[in-house]
PDB file of C-alpha atoms in Angstrom:
ATOM      1  CA  ASP A 806     117.897-110.681-184.674  1.00 63.00           C
ATOM      2  CA  ALA A 807     120.087-107.726-183.624  1.00 79.00           C
ATOM      3  CA  GLY A 808     117.509-106.282-181.428  1.00 91.00           C
ATOM      4  CA  VAL A 809     116.880-102.549-181.054  1.00 95.00           C
ATOM      5  CA  ILE A 810     119.848-100.569-181.951  1.00 96.00           C
ATOM      6  CA  GLN A 811     120.580 -97.043-180.674  1.00 97.00           C
ATOM      7  CA  SER A 812     123.327 -94.593-181.397  1.00 96.00           C
ATOM      8  CA  PRO A 813     125.388 -93.086-180.074  1.00 96.00           C
ATOM      9  CA  ARG A 814     125.738 -95.022-176.744  1.00 95.00           C
ATOM     10  CA  HIS A 815     127.132 -91.797-175.088  1.00 96.00           C
ATOM     11  CA  GLU A 816     126.795 -88.178-176.012  1.00 97.00           C
ATOM     12  CA  VAL A 817     128.364 -85.371-174.255  1.00 97.00           C
ATOM     13  CA  THR A 818     127.478 -81.918-175.500  1.00 96.00           C
ATOM     14  CA  GLU A 819     127.499 -78.287-174.309  1.00 96.00           C
ATOM     15  CA  MET A 820     124.362 -76.437-173.453  1.00 97.00           C
ATOM     16  CA  GLY A 821     122.685 -74.784-176.510  1.00 96.00           C
ATOM     17  CA  GLN A 822     123.943 -77.509-178.894  1.00 97.00           C
ATOM     18  CA  GLU A 823     121.670 -79.587-181.012  1.00 97.00           C
ATOM     19  CA  VAL A 824     121.558 -83.323-180.089  1.00 98.00           C
ATOM     20  CA  THR A 825     120.229 -86.141-182.266  1.00 98.00           C
ATOM     21  CA  LEU A 826     119.606 -89.596-180.937  1.00 98.00           C
ATOM     22  CA  ARG A 827     118.991 -92.404-183.393  1.00 98.00           C
ATOM     23  CA  CYS A 828     117.041 -95.731-183.193  1.00 98.00           C
ATOM     24  CA  LYS A 829     116.490 -98.748-185.389  1.00 97.00           C
ATOM     25  CA  PRO A 830     113.654-101.017-184.124  1.00 96.00           C
ATOM     26  CA  ILE A 831     113.510-104.692-184.611  1.00 94.00           C
ATOM     27  CA  SER A 832     112.515-105.624-188.098  1.00 93.00           C
ATOM     28  CA  GLY A 833     108.773-106.358-188.399  1.00 91.00           C
ATOM     29  CA  HIS A 834     107.906-104.312-185.328  1.00 91.00           C
ATOM     30  CA  ASN A 835     105.611-101.541-186.175  1.00 89.00           C
ATOM     31  CA  SER A 836     105.387 -99.647-182.798  1.00 90.00           C
ATOM     32  CA  LEU A 837     108.255 -97.518-181.532  1.00 92.00           C
ATOM     33  CA  PHE A 838     108.725 -95.771-178.247  1.00 93.00           C
ATOM     34  CA  TRP A 839     111.009 -93.254-176.897  1.00 95.00           C
ATOM     35  CA  TYR A 840     111.619 -93.039-173.056  1.00 94.00           C
ATOM     36  CA  ARG A 841     113.763 -90.973-170.747  1.00 95.00           C
ATOM     37  CA  GLN A 842     115.179 -92.359-167.595  1.00 92.00           C
ATOM     38  CA  THR A 843     116.492 -90.053-164.626  1.00 90.00           C
ATOM     39  CA  MET A 844     117.019 -90.824-160.982  1.00 84.00           C
ATOM     40  CA  MET A 845     114.470 -88.194-160.042  1.00 84.00           C
ATOM     41  CA  ARG A 846     111.646 -89.107-162.433  1.00 84.00           C
ATOM     42  CA  GLY A 847     112.202 -92.697-163.403  1.00 85.00           C
ATOM     43  CA  LEU A 848     111.115 -93.914-166.748  1.00 89.00           C
ATOM     44  CA  GLU A 849     108.995 -91.462-168.619  1.00 89.00           C
ATOM     45  CA  LEU A 850     107.285 -92.191-172.080  1.00 90.00           C
ATOM     46  CA  LEU A 851     108.139 -89.275-174.308  1.00 93.00           C
ATOM     47  CA  ILE A 852     106.472 -90.265-177.537  1.00 93.00           C
ATOM     48  CA  TYR A 853     105.396 -93.343-179.439  1.00 89.00           C
ATOM     49  CA  PHE A 854     104.811 -94.123-183.071  1.00 91.00           C
ATOM     50  CA  ASN A 855     102.544 -96.754-184.697  1.00 89.00           C
ATOM     51  CA  ASN A 856     103.239 -97.529-188.386  1.00 90.00           C
ATOM     52  CA  ASN A 857     105.522 -94.536-188.492  1.00 93.00           C
ATOM     53  CA  VAL A 858     102.855 -92.236-187.390  1.00 92.00           C
ATOM     54  CA  PRO A 859     103.159 -90.291-183.960  1.00 92.00           C
ATOM     55  CA  ILE A 860     100.257 -91.475-181.793  1.00 87.00           C
ATOM     56  CA  ASP A 861     100.921 -89.817-178.521  1.00 85.00           C
ATOM     57  CA  ASP A 862     103.461 -87.072-177.840  1.00 89.00           C
ATOM     58  CA  SER A 863     102.141 -85.760-174.641  1.00 87.00           C
ATOM     59  CA  GLY A 864     105.146 -86.848-172.795  1.00 88.00           C
ATOM     60  CA  MET A 865     107.531 -84.675-174.801  1.00 92.00           C
ATOM     61  CA  PRO A 866     108.726 -82.083-172.358  1.00 86.00           C
ATOM     62  CA  GLU A 867     108.692 -78.990-174.456  1.00 85.00           C
ATOM     63  CA  ASP A 868     109.095 -77.674-177.932  1.00 91.00           C
ATOM     64  CA  ARG A 869     112.839 -78.210-177.773  1.00 95.00           C
ATOM     65  CA  PHE A 870     112.170 -81.939-178.267  1.00 96.00           C
ATOM     66  CA  SER A 871     110.987 -83.301-181.627  1.00 96.00           C
ATOM     67  CA  ALA A 872     110.852 -86.881-182.951  1.00 97.00           C
ATOM     68  CA  LYS A 873     110.639 -88.347-186.434  1.00 97.00           C
ATOM     69  CA  MET A 874     110.081 -91.689-187.898  1.00 97.00           C
ATOM     70  CA  PRO A 875     110.642 -91.391-191.677  1.00 96.00           C
ATOM     71  CA  ASN A 876     110.365 -95.100-192.313  1.00 94.00           C
ATOM     72  CA  ALA A 877     109.750 -98.413-190.407  1.00 94.00           C
ATOM     73  CA  SER A 878     113.442 -98.879-189.654  1.00 95.00           C
ATOM     74  CA  PHE A 879     114.613 -95.553-188.332  1.00 96.00           C
ATOM     75  CA  SER A 880     113.615 -92.881-185.819  1.00 98.00           C
ATOM     76  CA  THR A 881     115.321 -89.962-184.431  1.00 98.00           C
ATOM     77  CA  LEU A 882     114.864 -87.860-181.279  1.00 98.00           C
ATOM     78  CA  LYS A 883     116.156 -84.363-181.480  1.00 98.00           C
ATOM     79  CA  ILE A 884     116.812 -81.747-178.831  1.00 97.00           C
ATOM     80  CA  GLN A 885     117.381 -78.259-179.877  1.00 96.00           C
ATOM     81  CA  PRO A 886     118.748 -76.358-177.922  1.00 96.00           C
ATOM     82  CA  SER A 887     119.896 -78.800-175.268  1.00 96.00           C
ATOM     83  CA  GLU A 888     119.986 -77.886-171.673  1.00 96.00           C
ATOM     84  CA  PRO A 889     121.736 -79.459-168.638  1.00 96.00           C
ATOM     85  CA  ARG A 890     118.413 -80.703-167.290  1.00 95.00           C
ATOM     86  CA  ASP A 891     118.139 -82.850-170.463  1.00 96.00           C
ATOM     87  CA  SER A 892     120.879 -85.085-169.176  1.00 97.00           C
ATOM     88  CA  ALA A 893     119.400 -88.600-168.854  1.00 96.00           C
ATOM     89  CA  VAL A 894     119.483 -91.968-170.385  1.00 95.00           C
ATOM     90  CA  TYR A 895     117.212 -92.091-173.449  1.00 97.00           C
ATOM     91  CA  PHE A 896     115.790 -95.489-174.425  1.00 96.00           C
ATOM     92  CA  CYS A 897     114.155 -96.477-177.559  1.00 96.00           C
ATOM     93  CA  ALA A 898     111.923 -99.655-177.500  1.00 93.00           C
ATOM     94  CA  SER A 899     109.819-101.469-180.219  1.00 92.00           C
ATOM     95  CA  SER A 900     106.959-103.854-180.280  1.00 89.00           C
ATOM     96  CA  THR A 901     104.446-105.498-182.578  1.00 84.00           C
ATOM     97  CA  GLU A 902     100.874-104.698-182.711  1.00 66.00           C
ATOM     98  CA  ARG A 903      99.418-108.075-182.383  1.00 56.00           C
ATOM     99  CA  PRO A 904      97.368-108.321-179.076  1.00 47.00           C
ATOM    100  CA  GLY A 905      99.063-110.636-176.491  1.00 47.00           C
ATOM    101  CA  THR A 906     102.319-110.095-178.123  1.00 52.00           C
ATOM    102  CA  ASP A 907     102.962-106.521-177.232  1.00 70.00           C
ATOM    103  CA  THR A 908     105.982-106.936-175.251  1.00 82.00           C
ATOM    104  CA  GLN A 909     108.260-103.975-175.749  1.00 87.00           C
ATOM    105  CA  TYR A 910     111.943-104.699-176.477  1.00 91.00           C
ATOM    106  CA  PHE A 911     114.362-102.003-175.320  1.00 93.00           C
ATOM    107  CA  GLY A 912     117.605-100.799-176.785  1.00 94.00           C
ATOM    108  CA  PRO A 913     120.763-100.257-174.750  1.00 93.00           C
ATOM    109  CA  GLY A 914     120.064 -96.551-174.433  1.00 95.00           C
ATOM    110  CA  THR A 915     121.982 -93.374-175.151  1.00 96.00           C
ATOM    111  CA  ARG A 916     123.521 -91.702-172.115  1.00 96.00           C
ATOM    112  CA  LEU A 917     123.266 -87.931-172.652  1.00 97.00           C
ATOM    113  CA  THR A 918     125.268 -85.491-170.776  1.00 97.00           C
ATOM    114  CA  VAL A 919     124.612 -81.711-171.315  1.00 97.00           C
ATOM    115  CA  LEU A 920     127.339 -79.540-169.774  1.00 96.00           C
TER     116      LEU A 920
ATOM    117  CA  ALA B 132      93.593 -95.497-166.172  1.00 74.00           C
ATOM    118  CA  GLN B 133      96.513 -97.650-165.716  1.00 80.00           C
ATOM    119  CA  SER B 134      99.240 -97.274-162.970  1.00 87.00           C
ATOM    120  CA  VAL B 135     101.698 -99.467-161.134  1.00 91.00           C
ATOM    121  CA  THR B 136     103.012 -99.198-157.666  1.00 94.00           C
ATOM    122  CA  GLN B 137     106.196-100.870-156.648  1.00 94.00           C
ATOM    123  CA  LEU B 138     106.439-101.156-152.820  1.00 90.00           C
ATOM    124  CA  GLY B 139     110.021-100.620-151.603  1.00 90.00           C
ATOM    125  CA  SER B 140     112.523 -98.749-153.756  1.00 91.00           C
ATOM    126  CA  HIS B 141     115.250-100.934-152.276  1.00 95.00           C
ATOM    127  CA  VAL B 142     115.177-104.464-151.261  1.00 97.00           C
ATOM    128  CA  SER B 143     118.247-106.314-149.745  1.00 97.00           C
ATOM    129  CA  VAL B 144     118.392-110.140-149.428  1.00 97.00           C
ATOM    130  CA  SER B 145     121.024-112.631-148.624  1.00 97.00           C
ATOM    131  CA  GLU B 146     122.418-114.987-151.121  1.00 97.00           C
ATOM    132  CA  GLY B 147     120.141-118.013-151.219  1.00 97.00           C
ATOM    133  CA  ALA B 148     117.287-116.314-149.618  1.00 97.00           C
ATOM    134  CA  LEU B 149     113.954-115.765-151.083  1.00 97.00           C
ATOM    135  CA  VAL B 150     113.357-112.738-153.260  1.00 98.00           C
ATOM    136  CA  LEU B 151     110.070-110.892-153.091  1.00 97.00           C
ATOM    137  CA  LEU B 152     109.442-107.822-155.162  1.00 98.00           C
ATOM    138  CA  ARG B 153     106.017-106.313-154.798  1.00 97.00           C
ATOM    139  CA  CYS B 154     103.907-104.772-157.607  1.00 96.00           C
ATOM    140  CA  ASN B 155     100.255-103.510-157.412  1.00 96.00           C
ATOM    141  CA  TYR B 156      98.433-102.299-160.305  1.00 93.00           C
ATOM    142  CA  SER B 157      95.455-100.301-161.210  1.00 90.00           C
ATOM    143  CA  SER B 158      93.642-100.794-164.586  1.00 84.00           C
ATOM    144  CA  SER B 159      90.429-100.022-166.051  1.00 79.00           C
ATOM    145  CA  VAL B 160      90.609-102.867-168.419  1.00 79.00           C
ATOM    146  CA  PRO B 161      91.873-106.567-167.884  1.00 81.00           C
ATOM    147  CA  PRO B 162      95.512-105.951-167.815  1.00 85.00           C
ATOM    148  CA  TYR B 163      98.674-107.265-169.383  1.00 89.00           C
ATOM    149  CA  LEU B 164     101.350-107.217-166.680  1.00 91.00           C
ATOM    150  CA  PHE B 165     105.217-107.336-167.172  1.00 92.00           C
ATOM    151  CA  TRP B 166     108.418-107.499-165.176  1.00 95.00           C
ATOM    152  CA  TYR B 167     111.584-106.108-166.587  1.00 95.00           C
ATOM    153  CA  VAL B 168     115.052-106.129-165.257  1.00 96.00           C
ATOM    154  CA  GLN B 169     117.817-103.558-165.754  1.00 94.00           C
ATOM    155  CA  TYR B 170     121.352-104.235-165.109  1.00 92.00           C
ATOM    156  CA  PRO B 171     123.702-101.320-164.675  1.00 87.00           C
ATOM    157  CA  ASN B 172     124.398 -99.246-167.990  1.00 83.00           C
ATOM    158  CA  GLN B 173     122.095-101.679-169.985  1.00 87.00           C
ATOM    159  CA  GLY B 174     118.564-101.471-171.322  1.00 89.00           C
ATOM    160  CA  LEU B 175     115.514-103.055-169.858  1.00 92.00           C
ATOM    161  CA  GLN B 176     115.152-106.954-170.395  1.00 92.00           C
ATOM    162  CA  LEU B 177     111.830-108.740-170.174  1.00 92.00           C
ATOM    163  CA  LEU B 178     111.715-111.252-167.385  1.00 94.00           C
ATOM    164  CA  LEU B 179     108.308-112.433-167.685  1.00 93.00           C
ATOM    165  CA  LYS B 180     104.754-111.367-168.666  1.00 91.00           C
ATOM    166  CA  TYR B 181     101.114-112.106-167.950  1.00 91.00           C
ATOM    167  CA  THR B 182      98.599-111.909-170.732  1.00 84.00           C
ATOM    168  CA  SER B 183      95.424-113.600-169.265  1.00 77.00           C
ATOM    169  CA  ALA B 184      96.528-117.137-169.596  1.00 77.00           C
ATOM    170  CA  ALA B 185      97.975-119.080-166.623  1.00 85.00           C
ATOM    171  CA  THR B 186      98.023-116.890-163.415  1.00 89.00           C
ATOM    172  CA  LEU B 187     101.347-118.257-162.402  1.00 94.00           C
ATOM    173  CA  VAL B 188     103.915-117.128-164.871  1.00 94.00           C
ATOM    174  CA  LYS B 189     107.377-118.373-165.011  1.00 94.00           C
ATOM    175  CA  GLY B 190     110.189-116.328-166.481  1.00 93.00           C
ATOM    176  CA  ILE B 191     113.937-116.314-167.096  1.00 92.00           C
ATOM    177  CA  ASN B 192     116.659-116.776-164.536  1.00 92.00           C
ATOM    178  CA  GLY B 193     114.303-118.706-162.046  1.00 95.00           C
ATOM    179  CA  PHE B 194     111.921-115.877-161.562  1.00 96.00           C
ATOM    180  CA  GLU B 195     108.159-116.207-161.366  1.00 97.00           C
ATOM    181  CA  ALA B 196     105.171-114.089-160.731  1.00 97.00           C
ATOM    182  CA  GLU B 197     101.596-114.589-159.744  1.00 95.00           C
ATOM    183  CA  PHE B 198      98.627-112.505-161.004  1.00 94.00           C
ATOM    184  CA  LYS B 199      96.014-112.077-158.226  1.00 93.00           C
ATOM    185  CA  LYS B 200      93.093-110.167-159.477  1.00 91.00           C
ATOM    186  CA  SER B 201      91.482-110.004-156.056  1.00 91.00           C
ATOM    187  CA  GLU B 202      94.562-108.271-154.576  1.00 93.00           C
ATOM    188  CA  THR B 203      95.388-106.422-157.902  1.00 93.00           C
ATOM    189  CA  SER B 204      98.883-107.647-157.415  1.00 95.00           C
ATOM    190  CA  PHE B 205     101.660-109.151-159.512  1.00 96.00           C
ATOM    191  CA  HIS B 206     104.555-109.822-157.249  1.00 97.00           C
ATOM    192  CA  LEU B 207     107.858-111.190-158.397  1.00 98.00           C
ATOM    193  CA  THR B 208     109.582-114.016-156.596  1.00 98.00           C
ATOM    194  CA  LYS B 209     112.662-116.231-156.753  1.00 97.00           C
ATOM    195  CA  PRO B 210     113.285-119.045-154.398  1.00 97.00           C
ATOM    196  CA  SER B 211     116.860-118.477-153.976  1.00 97.00           C
ATOM    197  CA  ALA B 212     118.679-115.294-154.728  1.00 97.00           C
ATOM    198  CA  HIS B 213     122.025-115.257-156.623  1.00 96.00           C
ATOM    199  CA  MET B 214     124.579-112.574-156.668  1.00 96.00           C
ATOM    200  CA  SER B 215     123.877-112.062-160.372  1.00 95.00           C
ATOM    201  CA  ASP B 216     120.295-111.055-159.486  1.00 96.00           C
ATOM    202  CA  ALA B 217     121.508-107.610-158.285  1.00 96.00           C
ATOM    203  CA  ALA B 218     119.784-105.176-160.580  1.00 96.00           C
ATOM    204  CA  GLU B 219     116.859-102.680-160.910  1.00 96.00           C
ATOM    205  CA  TYR B 220     113.448-104.327-161.432  1.00 97.00           C
ATOM    206  CA  PHE B 221     110.418-102.657-163.081  1.00 95.00           C
ATOM    207  CA  CYS B 222     106.922-103.718-163.036  1.00 95.00           C
ATOM    208  CA  ALA B 223     104.779-102.525-165.948  1.00 91.00           C
ATOM    209  CA  VAL B 224     101.035-102.682-166.968  1.00 89.00           C
ATOM    210  CA  SER B 225      99.832-102.420-170.515  1.00 84.00           C
ATOM    211  CA  ASP B 226      96.356-101.169-171.474  1.00 75.00           C
ATOM    212  CA  ARG B 227      96.264-103.874-174.131  1.00 68.00           C
ATOM    213  CA  GLY B 228      97.079-101.126-176.657  1.00 66.00           C
ATOM    214  CA  ASN B 229     100.570-100.042-176.945  1.00 64.00           C
ATOM    215  CA  GLN B 230     101.130 -97.972-173.969  1.00 74.00           C
ATOM    216  CA  PHE B 231     103.076 -99.290-171.127  1.00 81.00           C
ATOM    217  CA  TYR B 232     102.897 -97.802-167.602  1.00 86.00           C
ATOM    218  CA  PHE B 233     106.038 -98.519-165.506  1.00 90.00           C
ATOM    219  CA  GLY B 234     106.499 -98.511-161.825  1.00 92.00           C
ATOM    220  CA  THR B 235     109.274 -96.424-160.158  1.00 91.00           C
ATOM    221  CA  GLY B 236     111.454 -99.473-159.906  1.00 94.00           C
ATOM    222  CA  THR B 237     113.021-101.560-157.096  1.00 96.00           C
ATOM    223  CA  SER B 238     116.704-101.928-156.672  1.00 96.00           C
ATOM    224  CA  LEU B 239     117.633-105.396-155.484  1.00 97.00           C
ATOM    225  CA  THR B 240     120.895-105.858-153.537  1.00 97.00           C
ATOM    226  CA  VAL B 241     122.129-109.343-152.878  1.00 97.00           C
ATOM    227  CA  ILE B 242     124.388-109.692-149.859  1.00 96.00           C
ATOM    228  CA  PRO B 243     126.976-112.592-149.832  1.00 94.00           C
TER     229      PRO B 243
END
């Protein structure tokens, strides 16, 4: 299995621009998570989906952030407009729903720099 | 509510010495507990997990952790540190649903 795939791996953009991060979960996994990692705040859960439905988006910082999961094999996290404080590494993770096997498998992350 | 506390944001050990990374948890339900490792510029990789079977859990790369309910702890150990163990380590607790609650991480430095 290819694992969780994220693209792009690095993104540099200017303040005010729209940024779209992409994630392909492991085939057969029905839960998907978006995290943000910064030195100051550590790992923060932004949102998670179960069976393509957003379950908890309480971690989404503000309305500039939005996430979608149009099908079981693809999700996007969009920031519009981007700000320098959004600079971070964004991770996507996926898991199955079966109790006892709910290990989250992480992608390699997208390093976002907003100038 | 679930939460994790990792004592010591930075730990340094000599090569060949015992590695001990501390994790205490708080959980309103019997927890699932995890240790992840993150190497520079990479994602998080599962080291080991506890899901209410044996309290001593063995993971990859020679690491193990012991679930102690009375102490609400899940400390990570390795008998002999290797240079390649230098990384960031995260403890996490699951509420047995889909949400993970991560600790703030412990950076392990191995001194040659």
